[in-house]
């Protein structure tokens, strides 16, 4: 079958790649802008690093992960370009709402809105671009998308920091329009590019689904109903109504309730541990005050129960997808690796600007310009080097080429980080960070290429959603929060950031196994799907 697959790049593929790449960039711009604005927000709202970890990770992660499931299912059946256009407009509006926030609660609402809107970006974007580009060029495609993520990350620092600093300098006398602070103005500025991109995305041609893989994919007769059914089946509480309607057997109910009880007990233990380790003042939501540790682990527990509901629902409603995903050890290990890497990456980068300002005395504007440009530049160059290299090595060494590239990058980067974050001054930090970033940015293109080639074309949106749910809840939802809690408890931000590198040990072990199994499990795809 592979000999007959298309090899030519069709008309419109490069334009589509540009739009999907810009979607990734703006998604990260609006998501990560909180990092550079953190010191000002902490000062104005009187909150600590743990609360910033909640805003940066947990609050965003819950709704991003939850809505990635129905929107991922919708991406597998509806017009992906239209879905992306609507989503971009929604999260841009939510970002603008952050510019109106005058307290923790409204800023949290803004973040959850951004999470809902961005939930379709990866499932729909990846599914769409894989139907534009031939299989042998997908390492390059994922490299471009990874570079766009770096562009958005760096852009969020530059745009957010410069806009906030210039606004505060221009209105230092307290005469700012509408009383806006610099960080509020930065949110408003960051929201504008998304509205423009949404207009271009709406007009993008939808490619034939599955043609590039030689697998015919019939149209979905009711994608919206299927999407709604997914949301109802995985949302705690509603999932029991869905189970009752379809007459789920007793064993199904028992597993669900036992899993829920286990999650509740585990989360309660973590609340108790974190409260003892780093006591924090309660967060006010109107008339209600909430322990931030209780909020954190309630959200994580909610997300874990959603994962349980998702897999149980998939086993009943899409048994083929359930078989393809759960019977591929490679796919499961790749998802675990990506989740652990998310713990590490988000835990580090959410506090990078704060680290530079605290340890090297840099101003907000200097940090924004210097670190933003360095991280964006290296984040673009790195994937564009590693992605094509992984394609070339995969041809030379089928099944292991991409896996060994990911293993090299994820195994070496934690070791380099200790050298980087102990630099004696900012100049030395930046030179060391260049080498660190060149290695760190190489894991995503090969790992994602391995993951998406383990499933059928019609399942790529769903697979992306499952991965996003797990990696977001357990990666983005935990990494920044753990670093924040350790920092508040110890007063040592640098040590807290470096501690998170311990997950690299498990990553290396898993990737060694992936390298041995990846080709075998990909070859068995049609057998799993039968």
XYZ file of C-alpha atoms in Angstrom:
530
model
C 0.000 0.000 0.000
C 2.813 2.456 0.831
C 4.189 2.354 -2.763
C 0.939 3.814 -4.087
C 0.697 6.636 -1.584
C 0.846 10.219 -2.940
C 4.289 11.803 -2.811
C 3.658 15.173 -4.477
C 2.786 18.213 -2.374
C -0.654 19.369 -3.567
C -1.686 22.895 -4.399
C -2.550 24.918 -1.322
C -0.581 22.692 1.088
C 2.044 25.345 1.848
C -0.600 28.020 2.390
C -2.511 25.687 4.706
C 0.679 24.956 6.642
C 1.274 28.683 7.104
C -2.239 29.191 8.495
C -2.031 26.183 10.831
C 1.421 27.326 11.969
C 0.062 30.809 12.697
C -2.789 29.204 14.620
C -0.231 27.437 16.810
C 1.765 30.639 17.232
C -1.210 32.753 18.290
C -2.454 29.963 20.532
C 0.847 30.005 22.430
C 0.949 33.802 22.360
C -2.359 34.078 24.178
C -1.637 31.115 26.459
C 1.901 32.023 27.575
C 1.617 35.782 27.894
C 0.797 35.223 31.554
C 4.436 34.201 32.233
C 5.992 37.589 31.429
C 3.180 39.467 33.175
C 3.338 37.326 36.335
C 5.360 39.726 38.559
C 2.997 42.628 37.840
C -0.124 40.489 38.286
C 1.193 39.056 41.565
C 1.858 42.569 42.839
C -1.498 44.047 41.792
C -3.649 41.075 42.838
C -1.570 40.213 45.943
C -1.066 36.523 45.084
C 1.948 34.144 45.135
C 3.697 31.710 42.815
C 1.310 28.866 43.680
C -1.688 30.976 42.608
C 0.122 31.943 39.402
C 0.684 28.244 38.804
C -3.074 27.766 39.148
C -3.793 30.475 36.570
C -1.010 29.443 34.224
C -1.648 25.735 34.396
C -4.556 24.295 36.322
C -7.484 26.580 35.499
C -6.511 26.717 31.839
C -5.678 23.011 31.707
C -9.048 21.733 32.929
C -11.176 23.396 30.278
C -8.553 23.017 27.562
C -8.386 19.292 28.217
C -12.110 18.721 28.735
C -13.227 20.532 25.583
C -10.460 19.025 23.473
C -12.473 15.786 23.580
C -15.754 16.902 21.937
C -13.908 19.349 19.680
C -11.453 16.628 18.690
C -14.398 14.395 17.819
C -15.956 17.255 15.861
C -12.649 17.687 13.991
C -12.918 14.048 12.890
C -16.289 14.651 11.257
C -16.908 18.333 10.449
C -15.164 21.032 8.385
C -11.912 21.582 10.241
C -11.133 25.008 8.763
C -14.478 26.376 9.975
C -14.010 24.826 13.405
C -10.578 26.416 13.725
C -11.844 29.833 12.614
C -14.610 29.838 15.225
C -12.249 28.625 17.934
C -9.614 31.270 17.197
C -12.218 34.023 17.441
C -13.514 32.635 20.753
C -10.171 32.385 22.515
C -9.121 35.815 21.226
C -12.233 37.295 22.840
C -11.416 35.457 26.081
C -7.884 36.878 26.003
C -9.329 40.369 25.644
C -11.485 39.676 28.712
C -8.239 39.283 30.684
C -7.568 42.926 29.919
C -10.689 43.819 31.894
C -9.836 41.635 34.909
C -9.459 43.396 38.247
C -9.245 40.305 40.454
C -8.242 36.650 40.529
C -11.750 35.384 39.740
C -12.199 37.335 36.481
C -8.692 36.500 35.350
C -9.476 32.831 36.027
C -12.627 33.128 33.886
C -10.537 34.620 31.087
C -8.068 31.759 31.303
C -10.733 29.074 31.210
C -12.244 30.778 28.146
C -8.854 30.695 26.432
C -8.640 27.013 27.341
C -12.013 26.216 25.768
C -11.179 28.089 22.569
C -7.706 26.620 22.139
C -8.952 23.065 22.730
C -9.575 22.478 19.021
C -6.311 23.960 17.729
C -4.160 20.839 17.897
C -6.782 18.152 17.070
C -8.279 20.031 14.124
C -5.000 21.580 12.956
C -3.028 18.321 12.968
C -5.845 16.357 11.351
C -6.239 18.957 8.609
C -2.554 19.379 7.790
C -1.975 15.610 7.609
C -4.538 15.520 4.795
C -2.587 18.174 2.891
C 0.950 16.729 3.194
C 2.312 13.300 2.124
C 3.475 10.875 4.762
C 7.208 11.160 4.072
C 7.186 14.945 4.733
C 5.354 14.935 8.044
C 8.474 15.241 10.174
C 9.098 18.531 8.360
C 5.456 19.550 8.858
C 5.608 18.874 12.593
C 8.895 20.790 12.742
C 7.213 23.838 11.199
C 4.345 23.578 13.678
C 6.769 23.177 16.573
C 8.697 26.238 15.350
C 5.443 28.183 15.265
C 4.830 27.212 18.885
C 8.246 28.663 19.742
C 7.419 31.804 17.764
C 4.251 32.215 19.800
C 6.086 31.570 23.050
C 8.795 34.102 22.280
C 6.269 36.521 20.853
C 4.209 36.381 24.029
C 7.241 37.498 26.032
C 8.209 40.282 23.643
C 4.727 41.598 22.960
C 3.466 41.195 26.513
C 6.528 42.628 28.212
C 7.048 45.559 25.854
C 3.350 46.487 25.723
C 3.033 46.356 29.526
C 6.266 48.255 30.199
C 5.602 50.990 27.628
C 2.012 51.455 28.813
C 3.051 51.784 32.455
C 5.836 54.206 31.493
C 3.492 56.336 29.403
C 0.922 56.587 32.197
C 3.178 56.555 35.260
C 1.190 59.450 36.718
C -1.890 57.253 37.048
C -3.888 58.772 34.164
C -4.227 55.618 32.047
C -7.460 55.300 30.013
C -10.066 53.285 31.926
C -7.485 52.922 34.687
C -5.817 50.044 32.832
C -2.554 48.653 34.144
C 0.203 47.670 31.731
C -0.517 43.955 32.060
C -4.186 44.540 31.269
C -3.273 46.493 28.141
C -0.941 43.667 27.086
C -3.843 41.194 27.162
C -5.884 43.477 24.901
C -3.033 43.825 22.396
C -2.421 40.065 22.377
C -6.044 39.378 21.460
C -5.983 41.342 18.182
C -4.030 39.025 15.779
C -6.421 36.134 16.380
C -9.419 37.977 14.981
C -7.548 38.600 11.703
C -6.346 35.009 11.420
C -9.870 33.683 11.990
C -11.047 35.441 8.812
C -8.348 33.786 6.656
C -8.924 30.384 8.258
C -12.649 30.515 7.469
C -11.848 30.611 3.730
C -9.295 27.749 3.735
C -10.200 24.800 1.485
C -10.983 21.537 3.285
C -8.845 18.647 1.886
C -10.105 15.121 1.271
C -9.831 13.176 4.492
C -7.490 10.163 4.340
C -6.371 10.613 0.716
C -2.709 11.114 1.620
C -2.701 7.803 3.481
C -4.576 5.848 0.821
C -7.390 5.155 3.286
C -10.876 6.125 2.147
C -12.816 7.925 4.878
C -16.604 8.214 4.470
C -18.312 11.441 5.635
C -19.652 11.599 9.178
C -23.485 11.874 9.044
C -23.870 13.590 12.443
C -20.593 15.097 13.746
C -22.248 17.610 16.095
C -24.402 14.968 17.752
C -21.358 12.725 18.161
C -19.388 15.629 19.636
C -22.144 16.447 22.129
C -22.431 12.788 23.102
C -18.698 12.714 23.862
C -18.963 15.785 26.108
C -21.967 14.341 27.951
C -20.331 10.934 28.322
C -17.096 12.225 29.874
C -18.302 15.116 32.069
C -18.613 13.919 35.693
C -22.290 13.612 36.657
C -23.544 13.635 33.095
C -21.526 10.489 32.431
C -23.818 8.552 34.783
C -26.887 9.725 32.854
C -25.231 8.510 29.645
C -24.382 5.176 31.279
C -27.970 4.767 32.448
C -29.421 5.567 29.007
C -27.364 2.893 27.294
C -27.939 0.313 30.040
C -24.311 -0.073 31.120
C -23.661 -3.415 32.872
C -22.858 -3.688 36.574
C -19.136 -4.249 36.000
C -18.990 -0.974 34.068
C -20.613 0.904 36.993
C -18.371 -0.760 39.568
C -15.173 0.159 37.742
C -16.340 3.747 37.312
C -17.274 4.240 40.976
C -14.179 2.476 42.328
C -11.996 4.668 40.101
C -13.815 7.771 41.382
C -13.303 6.744 45.008
C -9.604 6.123 44.395
C -9.179 9.503 42.726
C -10.966 11.338 45.570
C -8.779 9.672 48.215
C -5.573 10.390 46.276
C -6.478 14.041 45.720
C -7.419 14.539 49.362
C -4.024 13.173 50.372
C -2.297 15.615 48.003
C -4.331 18.554 49.361
C -3.257 17.638 52.899
C 0.389 17.249 51.865
C 0.583 20.528 49.933
C -1.240 22.488 52.639
C 1.307 21.252 55.189
C 4.235 21.944 52.845
C 3.176 25.437 51.733
C 0.176 27.015 53.531
C -1.496 29.640 51.320
C -4.213 32.241 52.027
C -7.650 31.413 50.580
C -8.712 32.664 47.148
C -11.873 34.765 46.986
C -14.556 33.990 44.390
C -17.181 36.516 45.361
C -18.650 35.393 48.683
C -16.809 32.063 48.549
C -13.237 31.509 49.761
C -11.324 28.450 48.565
C -8.056 26.858 49.678
C -5.833 27.107 46.544
C -4.467 23.599 47.140
C -8.021 22.246 47.304
C -8.817 24.023 44.030
C -5.674 22.633 42.380
C -6.198 18.996 43.260
C -9.961 19.111 42.748
C -9.300 20.186 39.174
C -6.705 17.440 38.669
C -9.070 14.865 40.172
C -11.878 16.087 37.917
C -9.567 15.680 34.922
C -8.521 12.175 35.938
C -12.148 11.128 36.230
C -12.781 12.584 32.775
C -9.993 10.340 31.442
C -11.658 7.294 33.026
C -15.033 8.274 31.530
C -13.507 8.938 28.118
C -11.887 5.539 27.798
C -14.982 3.714 29.073
C -17.173 5.624 26.629
C -14.807 5.011 23.722
C -14.815 1.272 24.429
C -18.595 1.274 23.911
C -19.184 3.906 21.211
C -16.044 3.526 19.060
C -14.614 0.103 19.777
C -12.299 0.315 16.774
C -10.633 3.511 18.023
C -10.412 2.021 21.518
C -8.639 -1.056 20.151
C -6.280 0.926 17.937
C -5.247 3.248 20.784
C -5.128 0.910 23.774
C -3.546 -2.056 21.972
C -0.561 -0.058 20.762
C 2.080 -0.098 23.513
C 4.045 2.427 21.476
C 1.147 4.884 21.393
C 0.511 4.577 25.128
C 4.190 5.050 25.961
C 4.504 8.026 23.603
C 1.557 9.674 25.351
C 3.204 9.021 28.717
C 6.494 10.477 27.473
C 4.772 13.577 26.090
C 2.958 14.050 29.407
C 6.154 13.816 31.447
C 7.895 16.191 29.063
C 4.984 18.625 29.501
C 5.475 18.516 33.284
C 9.100 19.467 32.735
C 8.632 22.049 29.982
C 5.696 23.910 31.488
C 7.168 23.766 34.975
C 10.326 25.452 33.704
C 9.047 27.940 31.153
C 6.178 29.278 33.248
C 8.751 30.787 35.623
C 11.614 31.630 33.236
C 10.854 35.379 33.099
C 10.446 35.530 36.883
C 13.757 33.677 37.253
C 15.626 36.184 35.068
C 14.183 39.178 36.869
C 14.828 37.690 40.333
C 18.341 36.273 39.900
C 19.854 38.645 37.352
C 17.988 41.862 38.170
C 16.626 42.351 34.648
C 13.725 44.719 34.038
C 10.404 43.542 32.620
C 11.132 45.109 29.236
C 14.704 43.796 29.024
C 13.544 40.291 29.916
C 10.772 40.477 27.348
C 13.023 41.567 24.508
C 16.110 39.517 25.305
C 14.604 36.234 26.462
C 11.661 36.488 24.092
C 13.861 36.865 21.023
C 16.363 34.193 22.109
C 13.702 31.614 22.966
C 11.714 32.338 19.796
C 14.767 32.158 17.560
C 16.040 28.895 19.007
C 12.561 27.454 19.195
C 12.226 28.006 15.448
C 15.692 26.792 14.450
C 15.698 23.715 16.658
C 12.610 21.919 15.291
C 13.481 22.882 11.710
C 16.779 21.057 12.209
C 15.513 18.063 14.174
C 12.306 17.453 12.197
C 13.920 16.893 8.770
C 16.800 15.036 10.464
C 14.278 12.665 12.062
C 12.660 12.096 8.626
C 16.067 11.293 7.114
C 17.060 8.979 9.948
C 13.689 7.239 9.798
C 14.366 6.382 6.143
C 17.842 5.110 6.977
C 16.772 3.291 10.150
C 13.033 2.459 9.848
C 11.208 2.387 13.144
C 14.023 3.782 15.294
C 15.260 6.918 13.515
C 12.631 9.255 14.946
C 12.588 7.522 18.329
C 16.331 7.975 18.845
C 16.155 11.669 17.931
C 13.456 12.199 20.569
C 15.403 10.112 23.088
C 18.603 12.079 22.529
C 16.916 15.452 22.951
C 14.789 14.558 25.973
C 17.575 12.669 27.703
C 20.298 15.291 27.302
C 18.356 18.520 27.900
C 17.703 17.997 31.660
C 21.443 17.560 32.236
C 22.252 20.755 30.336
C 19.638 22.722 32.317
C 21.715 22.583 35.542
C 24.606 24.241 33.705
C 22.282 26.870 32.208
C 20.407 27.928 35.343
C 23.581 28.261 37.402
C 25.114 30.775 34.985
C 26.918 33.585 36.853
C 25.233 36.413 34.935
C 22.537 37.088 32.350
C 24.953 37.109 29.401
C 26.312 33.679 30.293
C 22.762 32.447 30.840
C 21.706 33.465 27.341
C 24.720 31.821 25.660
C 24.119 28.620 27.577
C 20.384 28.815 26.901
C 21.071 28.790 23.149
C 22.715 25.350 23.406
C 20.021 24.132 25.798
C 17.176 25.251 23.530
C 18.779 23.687 20.468
C 18.596 20.312 22.179
C 15.346 20.765 24.089
C 13.274 21.734 21.031
C 14.033 18.534 19.113
C 11.660 16.124 20.859
C 8.275 17.247 19.542
C 8.474 16.640 15.739
C 9.639 13.009 15.923
C 7.467 12.085 18.907
C 4.292 13.465 17.334
C 5.075 11.822 14.001
C 5.400 8.462 15.784
C 2.118 8.983 17.646
C -0.089 9.925 14.706
C 1.192 7.106 12.513
C -0.045 4.573 15.077
C -3.726 5.339 14.258
C -6.065 5.551 11.266
C -6.587 8.967 9.612
C -10.154 9.231 10.937
C -8.825 8.826 14.500
C -6.164 11.542 14.483
C -8.415 14.196 15.989
C -9.599 11.798 18.684
C -6.050 10.595 19.377
C -4.855 14.179 19.648
C -7.688 14.910 22.078
C -6.852 11.924 24.271
C -3.207 12.948 24.314
C -4.088 16.569 25.052
C -6.368 15.542 27.896
C -3.722 13.412 29.582
C -0.724 15.679 28.908
C -2.594 18.855 29.804
C -4.177 17.656 33.045
C -1.069 15.853 34.279
C 1.542 18.036 32.525
C 0.413 21.640 32.291
C -1.910 21.147 35.273
C 0.846 19.889 37.583
C 4.224 21.228 36.357
C 3.781 24.987 37.024
C 1.848 24.349 40.234
C 4.507 22.029 41.705
C 7.276 24.507 40.909
C 5.189 27.321 42.420
C 4.461 25.379 45.612
C 8.120 24.401 46.046
C 9.177 27.983 45.415
C 6.732 29.417 47.957
C 7.755 26.801 50.531
C 11.531 27.103 50.079
C 12.043 30.589 48.693
C 14.377 28.986 46.128
C 12.854 29.457 42.676
C 15.913 28.138 40.833
C 16.111 24.932 42.877
C 12.361 24.408 42.502
C 12.582 24.740 38.712
C 15.506 22.326 38.433
C 13.845 19.745 40.677
C 11.218 19.113 37.995
C 13.934 17.606 35.751
C 13.698 14.391 37.777
C 10.952 13.205 35.399
C 13.644 12.862 32.720
C 14.670 9.484 34.156
C 11.295 7.927 33.352
C 11.287 9.586 29.920
C 14.578 7.942 28.934
C 13.435 4.499 30.052
C 10.163 4.746 28.124
C 11.801 6.052 24.948
C 14.255 3.147 24.900
C 11.268 0.799 24.810
C 9.495 2.929 22.150
C 12.545 2.669 19.901
C 12.292 -1.129 20.031
C 8.529 -1.327 19.410
C 7.470 1.618 17.223
C 7.754 -0.027 13.798
C 6.266 -3.319 14.988
C 3.185 -1.579 16.389
C 2.788 0.629 13.302
C 2.893 -2.444 11.077
C 0.111 -3.984 13.174
C -2.209 -0.977 12.748
C -4.650 -2.600 10.325
C -4.683 -5.732 12.452
C -5.675 -3.701 15.533
C -8.303 -1.861 13.505
C -9.863 -5.031 12.054
